[in-house]
PDB file of C-alpha atoms in Angstrom:
ATOM      1  CA  UNK U   1       0.466 -36.706  -7.068  1.00  0.00           C
ATOM      2  CA  UNK U   2       0.453 -35.920  -3.593  1.00  0.00           C
ATOM      3  CA  UNK U   3      -1.931 -34.551  -1.660  1.00  0.00           C
ATOM      4  CA  UNK U   4      -1.571 -30.906  -0.577  1.00  0.00           C
ATOM      5  CA  UNK U   5      -0.429 -30.658   3.181  1.00  0.00           C
ATOM      6  CA  UNK U   6      -3.419 -28.632   5.255  1.00  0.00           C
ATOM      7  CA  UNK U   7      -0.586 -27.688   7.179  1.00  0.00           C
ATOM      8  CA  UNK U   8       1.193 -25.295   5.398  1.00  0.00           C
ATOM      9  CA  UNK U   9      -1.872 -23.998   3.032  1.00  0.00           C
ATOM     10  CA  UNK U  10      -2.111 -20.203   2.531  1.00  0.00           C
ATOM     11  CA  UNK U  11      -4.460 -17.677   2.275  1.00  0.00           C
ATOM     12  CA  UNK U  12      -3.778 -15.401  -1.126  1.00  0.00           C
ATOM     13  CA  UNK U  13      -4.998 -12.495  -2.181  1.00  0.00           C
ATOM     14  CA  UNK U  14      -4.571 -11.920  -5.491  1.00  0.00           C
ATOM     15  CA  UNK U  15      -5.339  -8.384  -6.815  1.00  0.00           C
ATOM     16  CA  UNK U  16      -5.596  -8.692 -10.957  1.00  0.00           C
ATOM     17  CA  UNK U  17      -7.744  -6.883 -13.506  1.00  0.00           C
ATOM     18  CA  UNK U  18      -8.192  -9.217 -15.710  1.00  0.00           C
ATOM     19  CA  UNK U  19     -10.993 -12.198 -14.961  1.00  0.00           C
ATOM     20  CA  UNK U  20      -9.418 -15.024 -16.780  1.00  0.00           C
ATOM     21  CA  UNK U  21      -5.981 -14.332 -15.061  1.00  0.00           C
ATOM     22  CA  UNK U  22      -7.943 -14.592 -11.810  1.00  0.00           C
ATOM     23  CA  UNK U  23      -9.872 -17.948 -12.718  1.00  0.00           C
ATOM     24  CA  UNK U  24      -6.176 -19.295 -13.709  1.00  0.00           C
ATOM     25  CA  UNK U  25      -4.834 -18.309 -10.449  1.00  0.00           C
ATOM     26  CA  UNK U  26      -8.005 -19.748  -8.419  1.00  0.00           C
ATOM     27  CA  UNK U  27      -7.318 -23.187 -10.285  1.00  0.00           C
ATOM     28  CA  UNK U  28      -3.785 -22.963  -9.463  1.00  0.00           C
ATOM     29  CA  UNK U  29      -4.046 -21.922  -5.703  1.00  0.00           C
ATOM     30  CA  UNK U  30      -6.921 -24.306  -4.700  1.00  0.00           C
ATOM     31  CA  UNK U  31      -4.978 -27.314  -7.023  1.00  0.00           C
ATOM     32  CA  UNK U  32      -2.001 -26.768  -4.566  1.00  0.00           C
ATOM     33  CA  UNK U  33      -4.413 -26.601  -1.239  1.00  0.00           C
ATOM     34  CA  UNK U  34      -4.257 -22.832  -0.615  1.00  0.00           C
ATOM     35  CA  UNK U  35      -7.319 -20.562  -0.172  1.00  0.00           C
ATOM     36  CA  UNK U  36      -7.704 -17.375  -2.216  1.00  0.00           C
ATOM     37  CA  UNK U  37      -9.282 -14.318  -2.336  1.00  0.00           C
ATOM     38  CA  UNK U  38      -9.294 -11.877  -4.972  1.00  0.00           C
ATOM     39  CA  UNK U  39      -9.636  -8.227  -6.006  1.00  0.00           C
ATOM     40  CA  UNK U  40     -10.185  -6.805  -9.560  1.00  0.00           C
ATOM     41  CA  UNK U  41      -9.094  -2.760  -8.162  1.00  0.00           C
ATOM     42  CA  UNK U  42      -6.461  -1.215  -6.425  1.00  0.00           C
ATOM     43  CA  UNK U  43      -8.578   0.382  -3.689  1.00  0.00           C
ATOM     44  CA  UNK U  44     -10.405  -2.814  -3.001  1.00  0.00           C
ATOM     45  CA  UNK U  45      -7.140  -5.039  -2.796  1.00  0.00           C
ATOM     46  CA  UNK U  46      -5.606  -2.870  -0.159  1.00  0.00           C
ATOM     47  CA  UNK U  47      -9.098  -2.715   1.627  1.00  0.00           C
ATOM     48  CA  UNK U  48      -9.138  -6.923   1.222  1.00  0.00           C
ATOM     49  CA  UNK U  49      -5.522  -6.955   2.505  1.00  0.00           C
ATOM     50  CA  UNK U  50      -6.764  -5.125   5.709  1.00  0.00           C
ATOM     51  CA  UNK U  51      -9.419  -7.304   6.535  1.00  0.00           C
ATOM     52  CA  UNK U  52      -8.752 -10.332   4.905  1.00  0.00           C
ATOM     53  CA  UNK U  53      -5.288 -11.409   6.759  1.00  0.00           C
ATOM     54  CA  UNK U  54      -3.486 -13.014   3.777  1.00  0.00           C
ATOM     55  CA  UNK U  55      -0.520 -14.848   3.820  1.00  0.00           C
ATOM     56  CA  UNK U  56       0.740 -12.818   0.793  1.00  0.00           C
ATOM     57  CA  UNK U  57      -0.476 -11.107  -2.296  1.00  0.00           C
ATOM     58  CA  UNK U  58       0.134 -11.284  -5.524  1.00  0.00           C
ATOM     59  CA  UNK U  59      -0.180  -8.195  -7.458  1.00  0.00           C
ATOM     60  CA  UNK U  60      -0.911  -6.768 -11.057  1.00  0.00           C
ATOM     61  CA  UNK U  61       0.756  -3.606 -11.730  1.00  0.00           C
ATOM     62  CA  UNK U  62      -1.561  -2.045 -14.093  1.00  0.00           C
ATOM     63  CA  UNK U  63      -4.936  -2.024 -12.894  1.00  0.00           C
ATOM     64  CA  UNK U  64      -7.632   0.321 -13.882  1.00  0.00           C
ATOM     65  CA  UNK U  65      -8.537   2.729 -11.147  1.00  0.00           C
ATOM     66  CA  UNK U  66      -4.465   3.362  -9.481  1.00  0.00           C
ATOM     67  CA  UNK U  67      -0.766   2.122 -10.355  1.00  0.00           C
ATOM     68  CA  UNK U  68      -0.036  -0.891  -8.661  1.00  0.00           C
ATOM     69  CA  UNK U  69       3.131   0.706  -7.093  1.00  0.00           C
ATOM     70  CA  UNK U  70       0.573   3.164  -5.090  1.00  0.00           C
ATOM     71  CA  UNK U  71      -1.107  -0.134  -3.620  1.00  0.00           C
ATOM     72  CA  UNK U  72       2.474  -1.557  -3.069  1.00  0.00           C
ATOM     73  CA  UNK U  73       3.320   1.468  -0.955  1.00  0.00           C
ATOM     74  CA  UNK U  74      -0.521   1.754   0.565  1.00  0.00           C
ATOM     75  CA  UNK U  75      -0.224  -1.879   2.276  1.00  0.00           C
ATOM     76  CA  UNK U  76       3.394  -1.481   3.684  1.00  0.00           C
ATOM     77  CA  UNK U  77       2.037   1.582   5.636  1.00  0.00           C
ATOM     78  CA  UNK U  78       0.696  -1.126   7.704  1.00  0.00           C
ATOM     79  CA  UNK U  79       1.437  -4.318   6.830  1.00  0.00           C
ATOM     80  CA  UNK U  80       4.744  -6.250   6.078  1.00  0.00           C
ATOM     81  CA  UNK U  81       3.161  -9.255   4.157  1.00  0.00           C
ATOM     82  CA  UNK U  82       4.880 -10.430   1.359  1.00  0.00           C
ATOM     83  CA  UNK U  83       4.078  -8.923  -1.846  1.00  0.00           C
ATOM     84  CA  UNK U  84       4.473 -10.336  -5.204  1.00  0.00           C
ATOM     85  CA  UNK U  85       4.260  -8.729  -8.624  1.00  0.00           C
ATOM     86  CA  UNK U  86       3.079 -10.763 -11.438  1.00  0.00           C
ATOM     87  CA  UNK U  87       3.124  -8.334 -14.450  1.00  0.00           C
ATOM     88  CA  UNK U  88       3.478  -8.314 -18.298  1.00  0.00           C
ATOM     89  CA  UNK U  89       5.752  -5.353 -18.053  1.00  0.00           C
ATOM     90  CA  UNK U  90       9.490  -6.774 -18.224  1.00  0.00           C
ATOM     91  CA  UNK U  91      11.637  -3.126 -18.290  1.00  0.00           C
ATOM     92  CA  UNK U  92      14.004  -3.111 -15.838  1.00  0.00           C
ATOM     93  CA  UNK U  93      12.906  -0.065 -14.222  1.00  0.00           C
ATOM     94  CA  UNK U  94       9.465  -1.602 -14.090  1.00  0.00           C
ATOM     95  CA  UNK U  95      10.645  -4.422 -11.885  1.00  0.00           C
ATOM     96  CA  UNK U  96      13.446  -1.639  -9.551  1.00  0.00           C
ATOM     97  CA  UNK U  97      10.616   0.477  -9.259  1.00  0.00           C
ATOM     98  CA  UNK U  98       8.232  -2.193  -7.750  1.00  0.00           C
ATOM     99  CA  UNK U  99      10.912  -3.249  -5.700  1.00  0.00           C
ATOM    100  CA  UNK U 100      11.550   0.049  -4.117  1.00  0.00           C
ATOM    101  CA  UNK U 101       8.024   0.554  -3.806  1.00  0.00           C
ATOM    102  CA  UNK U 102       8.068  -2.388  -1.108  1.00  0.00           C
ATOM    103  CA  UNK U 103       7.175  -5.542  -3.549  1.00  0.00           C
ATOM    104  CA  UNK U 104       9.163  -8.672  -2.137  1.00  0.00           C
ATOM    105  CA  UNK U 105       9.735 -10.387  -5.461  1.00  0.00           C
ATOM    106  CA  UNK U 106       8.738  -9.788  -9.539  1.00  0.00           C
ATOM    107  CA  UNK U 107       7.534 -12.376 -11.944  1.00  0.00           C
ATOM    108  CA  UNK U 108       6.607 -11.318 -15.492  1.00  0.00           C
ATOM    109  CA  UNK U 109       3.812 -12.850 -17.285  1.00  0.00           C
ATOM    110  CA  UNK U 110       3.848 -15.450 -19.023  1.00  0.00           C
ATOM    111  CA  UNK U 111       4.717 -17.533 -15.962  1.00  0.00           C
ATOM    112  CA  UNK U 112       4.883 -21.067 -14.529  1.00  0.00           C
ATOM    113  CA  UNK U 113       2.809 -21.587 -11.951  1.00  0.00           C
ATOM    114  CA  UNK U 114       4.771 -23.671  -9.900  1.00  0.00           C
ATOM    115  CA  UNK U 115       7.914 -21.556 -10.107  1.00  0.00           C
ATOM    116  CA  UNK U 116       5.098 -18.481  -8.477  1.00  0.00           C
ATOM    117  CA  UNK U 117       3.791 -21.300  -5.602  1.00  0.00           C
ATOM    118  CA  UNK U 118       7.386 -21.828  -5.154  1.00  0.00           C
ATOM    119  CA  UNK U 119       8.450 -18.262  -4.650  1.00  0.00           C
ATOM    120  CA  UNK U 120       5.148 -17.590  -2.214  1.00  0.00           C
ATOM    121  CA  UNK U 121       6.157 -20.413  -0.095  1.00  0.00           C
ATOM    122  CA  UNK U 122       9.411 -18.993   0.233  1.00  0.00           C
ATOM    123  CA  UNK U 123       8.342 -15.686   1.355  1.00  0.00           C
ATOM    124  CA  UNK U 124       5.921 -16.745   3.608  1.00  0.00           C
ATOM    125  CA  UNK U 125       8.127 -19.031   5.192  1.00  0.00           C
ATOM    126  CA  UNK U 126      11.089 -16.302   5.557  1.00  0.00           C
ATOM    127  CA  UNK U 127       8.632 -13.451   6.802  1.00  0.00           C
ATOM    128  CA  UNK U 128       7.160 -15.754   9.443  1.00  0.00           C
ATOM    129  CA  UNK U 129       3.924 -15.113  11.474  1.00  0.00           C
ATOM    130  CA  UNK U 130       4.610 -11.299  11.937  1.00  0.00           C
ATOM    131  CA  UNK U 131       3.662 -10.367   8.416  1.00  0.00           C
ATOM    132  CA  UNK U 132      -0.237  -9.786   8.796  1.00  0.00           C
ATOM    133  CA  UNK U 133       0.379  -6.744  11.476  1.00  0.00           C
ATOM    134  CA  UNK U 134      -1.673  -4.200  11.441  1.00  0.00           C
ATOM    135  CA  UNK U 135      -0.743  -1.276  13.666  1.00  0.00           C
ATOM    136  CA  UNK U 136      -1.938   1.533  14.861  1.00  0.00           C
ATOM    137  CA  UNK U 137       0.091   4.694  15.160  1.00  0.00           C
ATOM    138  CA  UNK U 138      -0.476   6.913  18.287  1.00  0.00           C
ATOM    139  CA  UNK U 139       0.876  10.450  18.594  1.00  0.00           C
ATOM    140  CA  UNK U 140      -0.424  12.339  21.659  1.00  0.00           C
ATOM    141  CA  UNK U 141      -4.514  12.083  21.346  1.00  0.00           C
ATOM    142  CA  UNK U 142      -3.831  11.593  17.594  1.00  0.00           C
ATOM    143  CA  UNK U 143      -4.522   8.182  16.524  1.00  0.00           C
ATOM    144  CA  UNK U 144      -4.008   6.506  13.065  1.00  0.00           C
ATOM    145  CA  UNK U 145      -5.431   3.178  12.083  1.00  0.00           C
ATOM    146  CA  UNK U 146      -4.073   2.549   8.835  1.00  0.00           C
ATOM    147  CA  UNK U 147      -5.753  -1.141   7.736  1.00  0.00           C
ATOM    148  CA  UNK U 148      -8.907   0.340   8.406  1.00  0.00           C
ATOM    149  CA  UNK U 149      -8.038   4.168   7.020  1.00  0.00           C
ATOM    150  CA  UNK U 150      -9.305   5.765  10.147  1.00  0.00           C
ATOM    151  CA  UNK U 151      -8.236   8.414  12.247  1.00  0.00           C
ATOM    152  CA  UNK U 152      -9.480   9.723  15.865  1.00  0.00           C
ATOM    153  CA  UNK U 153      -8.385  12.779  17.888  1.00  0.00           C
ATOM    154  CA  UNK U 154      -8.843  12.736  21.584  1.00  0.00           C
ATOM    155  CA  UNK U 155     -11.552  10.096  20.609  1.00  0.00           C
ATOM    156  CA  UNK U 156     -13.391  11.872  18.144  1.00  0.00           C
ATOM    157  CA  UNK U 157     -13.395  10.642  14.310  1.00  0.00           C
ATOM    158  CA  UNK U 158     -12.148  13.000  11.986  1.00  0.00           C
ATOM    159  CA  UNK U 159     -13.330  12.608   7.967  1.00  0.00           C
ATOM    160  CA  UNK U 160     -10.790  12.829   5.876  1.00  0.00           C
ATOM    161  CA  UNK U 161     -10.633  12.359   2.111  1.00  0.00           C
ATOM    162  CA  UNK U 162      -8.437   9.723   0.733  1.00  0.00           C
ATOM    163  CA  UNK U 163      -5.792  11.986   0.079  1.00  0.00           C
ATOM    164  CA  UNK U 164      -5.359  13.575   2.695  1.00  0.00           C
ATOM    165  CA  UNK U 165      -5.661  10.372   4.675  1.00  0.00           C
ATOM    166  CA  UNK U 166      -2.653   9.255   2.591  1.00  0.00           C
ATOM    167  CA  UNK U 167      -0.587  12.335   2.815  1.00  0.00           C
ATOM    168  CA  UNK U 168      -1.050  12.243   6.913  1.00  0.00           C
ATOM    169  CA  UNK U 169      -0.319   8.498   7.002  1.00  0.00           C
ATOM    170  CA  UNK U 170       2.567   8.695   4.560  1.00  0.00           C
ATOM    171  CA  UNK U 171       4.306  11.772   6.654  1.00  0.00           C
ATOM    172  CA  UNK U 172       3.420  10.265  10.310  1.00  0.00           C
ATOM    173  CA  UNK U 173       4.886   6.502   9.083  1.00  0.00           C
ATOM    174  CA  UNK U 174       8.110   8.955   8.238  1.00  0.00           C
ATOM    175  CA  UNK U 175       7.715  10.807  11.713  1.00  0.00           C
ATOM    176  CA  UNK U 176      10.690  13.201  12.237  1.00  0.00           C
ATOM    177  CA  UNK U 177      12.038  12.800   8.228  1.00  0.00           C
ATOM    178  CA  UNK U 178      11.524  15.041   6.356  1.00  0.00           C
ATOM    179  CA  UNK U 179       9.487  14.550   2.966  1.00  0.00           C
ATOM    180  CA  UNK U 180      10.225  16.615   0.161  1.00  0.00           C
ATOM    181  CA  UNK U 181       6.946  17.815  -2.278  1.00  0.00           C
ATOM    182  CA  UNK U 182       8.097  15.088  -4.944  1.00  0.00           C
ATOM    183  CA  UNK U 183       8.280  12.335  -2.610  1.00  0.00           C
ATOM    184  CA  UNK U 184       4.933  12.688  -1.717  1.00  0.00           C
ATOM    185  CA  UNK U 185       3.503  13.853  -4.607  1.00  0.00           C
ATOM    186  CA  UNK U 186       4.812  10.779  -6.398  1.00  0.00           C
ATOM    187  CA  UNK U 187       3.659   8.182  -3.550  1.00  0.00           C
ATOM    188  CA  UNK U 188       0.234   9.825  -3.201  1.00  0.00           C
ATOM    189  CA  UNK U 189      -0.769  11.010  -6.659  1.00  0.00           C
ATOM    190  CA  UNK U 190       1.652   9.313  -9.331  1.00  0.00           C
ATOM    191  CA  UNK U 191       4.430  10.412 -11.060  1.00  0.00           C
ATOM    192  CA  UNK U 192       2.224  12.387 -13.452  1.00  0.00           C
ATOM    193  CA  UNK U 193       1.632  14.658 -10.327  1.00  0.00           C
ATOM    194  CA  UNK U 194       5.255  15.353  -9.585  1.00  0.00           C
ATOM    195  CA  UNK U 195       5.344  19.147 -10.103  1.00  0.00           C
ATOM    196  CA  UNK U 196       1.549  19.952  -8.645  1.00  0.00           C
ATOM    197  CA  UNK U 197       2.927  21.229  -5.347  1.00  0.00           C
ATOM    198  CA  UNK U 198      -1.155  22.929  -5.025  1.00  0.00           C
ATOM    199  CA  UNK U 199      -2.518  19.462  -4.642  1.00  0.00           C
ATOM    200  CA  UNK U 200       0.056  19.009  -1.540  1.00  0.00           C
ATOM    201  CA  UNK U 201      -0.866  22.730  -0.243  1.00  0.00           C
ATOM    202  CA  UNK U 202      -4.581  22.012  -0.252  1.00  0.00           C
ATOM    203  CA  UNK U 203      -4.380  18.331   1.187  1.00  0.00           C
ATOM    204  CA  UNK U 204      -2.071  19.690   4.270  1.00  0.00           C
ATOM    205  CA  UNK U 205      -4.502  22.965   4.530  1.00  0.00           C
ATOM    206  CA  UNK U 206      -6.837  20.916   5.014  1.00  0.00           C
ATOM    207  CA  UNK U 207      -4.978  18.192   7.458  1.00  0.00           C
ATOM    208  CA  UNK U 208      -4.184  21.035   9.433  1.00  0.00           C
ATOM    209  CA  UNK U 209      -7.532  22.616  10.151  1.00  0.00           C
ATOM    210  CA  UNK U 210      -9.465  19.213  10.587  1.00  0.00           C
ATOM    211  CA  UNK U 211      -6.199  18.380  12.891  1.00  0.00           C
ATOM    212  CA  UNK U 212      -6.286  21.793  14.713  1.00  0.00           C
ATOM    213  CA  UNK U 213      -2.454  22.147  13.950  1.00  0.00           C
ATOM    214  CA  UNK U 214      -1.805  25.812  13.119  1.00  0.00           C
ATOM    215  CA  UNK U 215       0.718  26.461  10.634  1.00  0.00           C
ATOM    216  CA  UNK U 216       2.367  29.353  12.284  1.00  0.00           C
ATOM    217  CA  UNK U 217       2.852  27.385  15.784  1.00  0.00           C
ATOM    218  CA  UNK U 218       2.470  23.914  14.288  1.00  0.00           C
ATOM    219  CA  UNK U 219       2.943  20.672  16.657  1.00  0.00           C
ATOM    220  CA  UNK U 220       2.055  18.122  14.118  1.00  0.00           C
ATOM    221  CA  UNK U 221       2.862  19.193  10.557  1.00  0.00           C
ATOM    222  CA  UNK U 222       6.015  21.360  10.088  1.00  0.00           C
ATOM    223  CA  UNK U 223       6.995  23.049   6.422  1.00  0.00           C
ATOM    224  CA  UNK U 224      10.291  23.159   5.656  1.00  0.00           C
ATOM    225  CA  UNK U 225      10.168  26.256   3.033  1.00  0.00           C
ATOM    226  CA  UNK U 226      10.510  25.106  -0.878  1.00  0.00           C
ATOM    227  CA  UNK U 227      11.340  21.567   0.409  1.00  0.00           C
ATOM    228  CA  UNK U 228       8.334  19.445   2.034  1.00  0.00           C
ATOM    229  CA  UNK U 229       6.890  18.297   4.909  1.00  0.00           C
ATOM    230  CA  UNK U 230       7.775  16.892   8.407  1.00  0.00           C
ATOM    231  CA  UNK U 231       5.350  15.310  11.246  1.00  0.00           C
ATOM    232  CA  UNK U 232       6.717  15.472  14.216  1.00  0.00           C
ATOM    233  CA  UNK U 233       9.019  12.709  15.801  1.00  0.00           C
ATOM    234  CA  UNK U 234       7.792  10.493  18.266  1.00  0.00           C
ATOM    235  CA  UNK U 235       8.016  12.070  22.201  1.00  0.00           C
TER     236      UNK U 235
END
């Protein structure tokens, strides 16, 4: 068997709640000369993706704390790192939903290790070195660090809840575009809460208060009555 080529080694983040599968993937990755980081929960995986600069992410959809599609959406707020979903779900609707959320590829369990490795290598080659970028969005005196999940206003840190940050990040990454209540609720709270508009009203109200943004004369978050919200366009 040929020895792994160190020059082509990857750092793969595996987000998977089943310990036996993580152990199996570690054997596969390290046997191929790649380094592996791991997380058993979605939120932990997002944090490790932000701090560990992985070459690629292998993600299970059925996580204990959040749906895998929400993990994809959170990572896509700040990174183009290749994401391969590895899931027991084989329905076409699940595959399409994961790809629409931002996944690059989808592999159903059980899978062939050699095929998974080949897909990872191909994706990393296509993405190049830009995948690990984690930009900071600046709008006037407002600064949003998507990787660190921090927000500052006039160089003063703001304390936001996770949902408040997720709503702000989603709006800011789509500056100038109207996002419907359904889009925001589905992405931040999940499909089961698509009609819970009061969740969104409360989060946006708290955001406006913390940002000093007057709902009657907004500078940052604009309301389209009965439809959704729009973040001020750059410039």
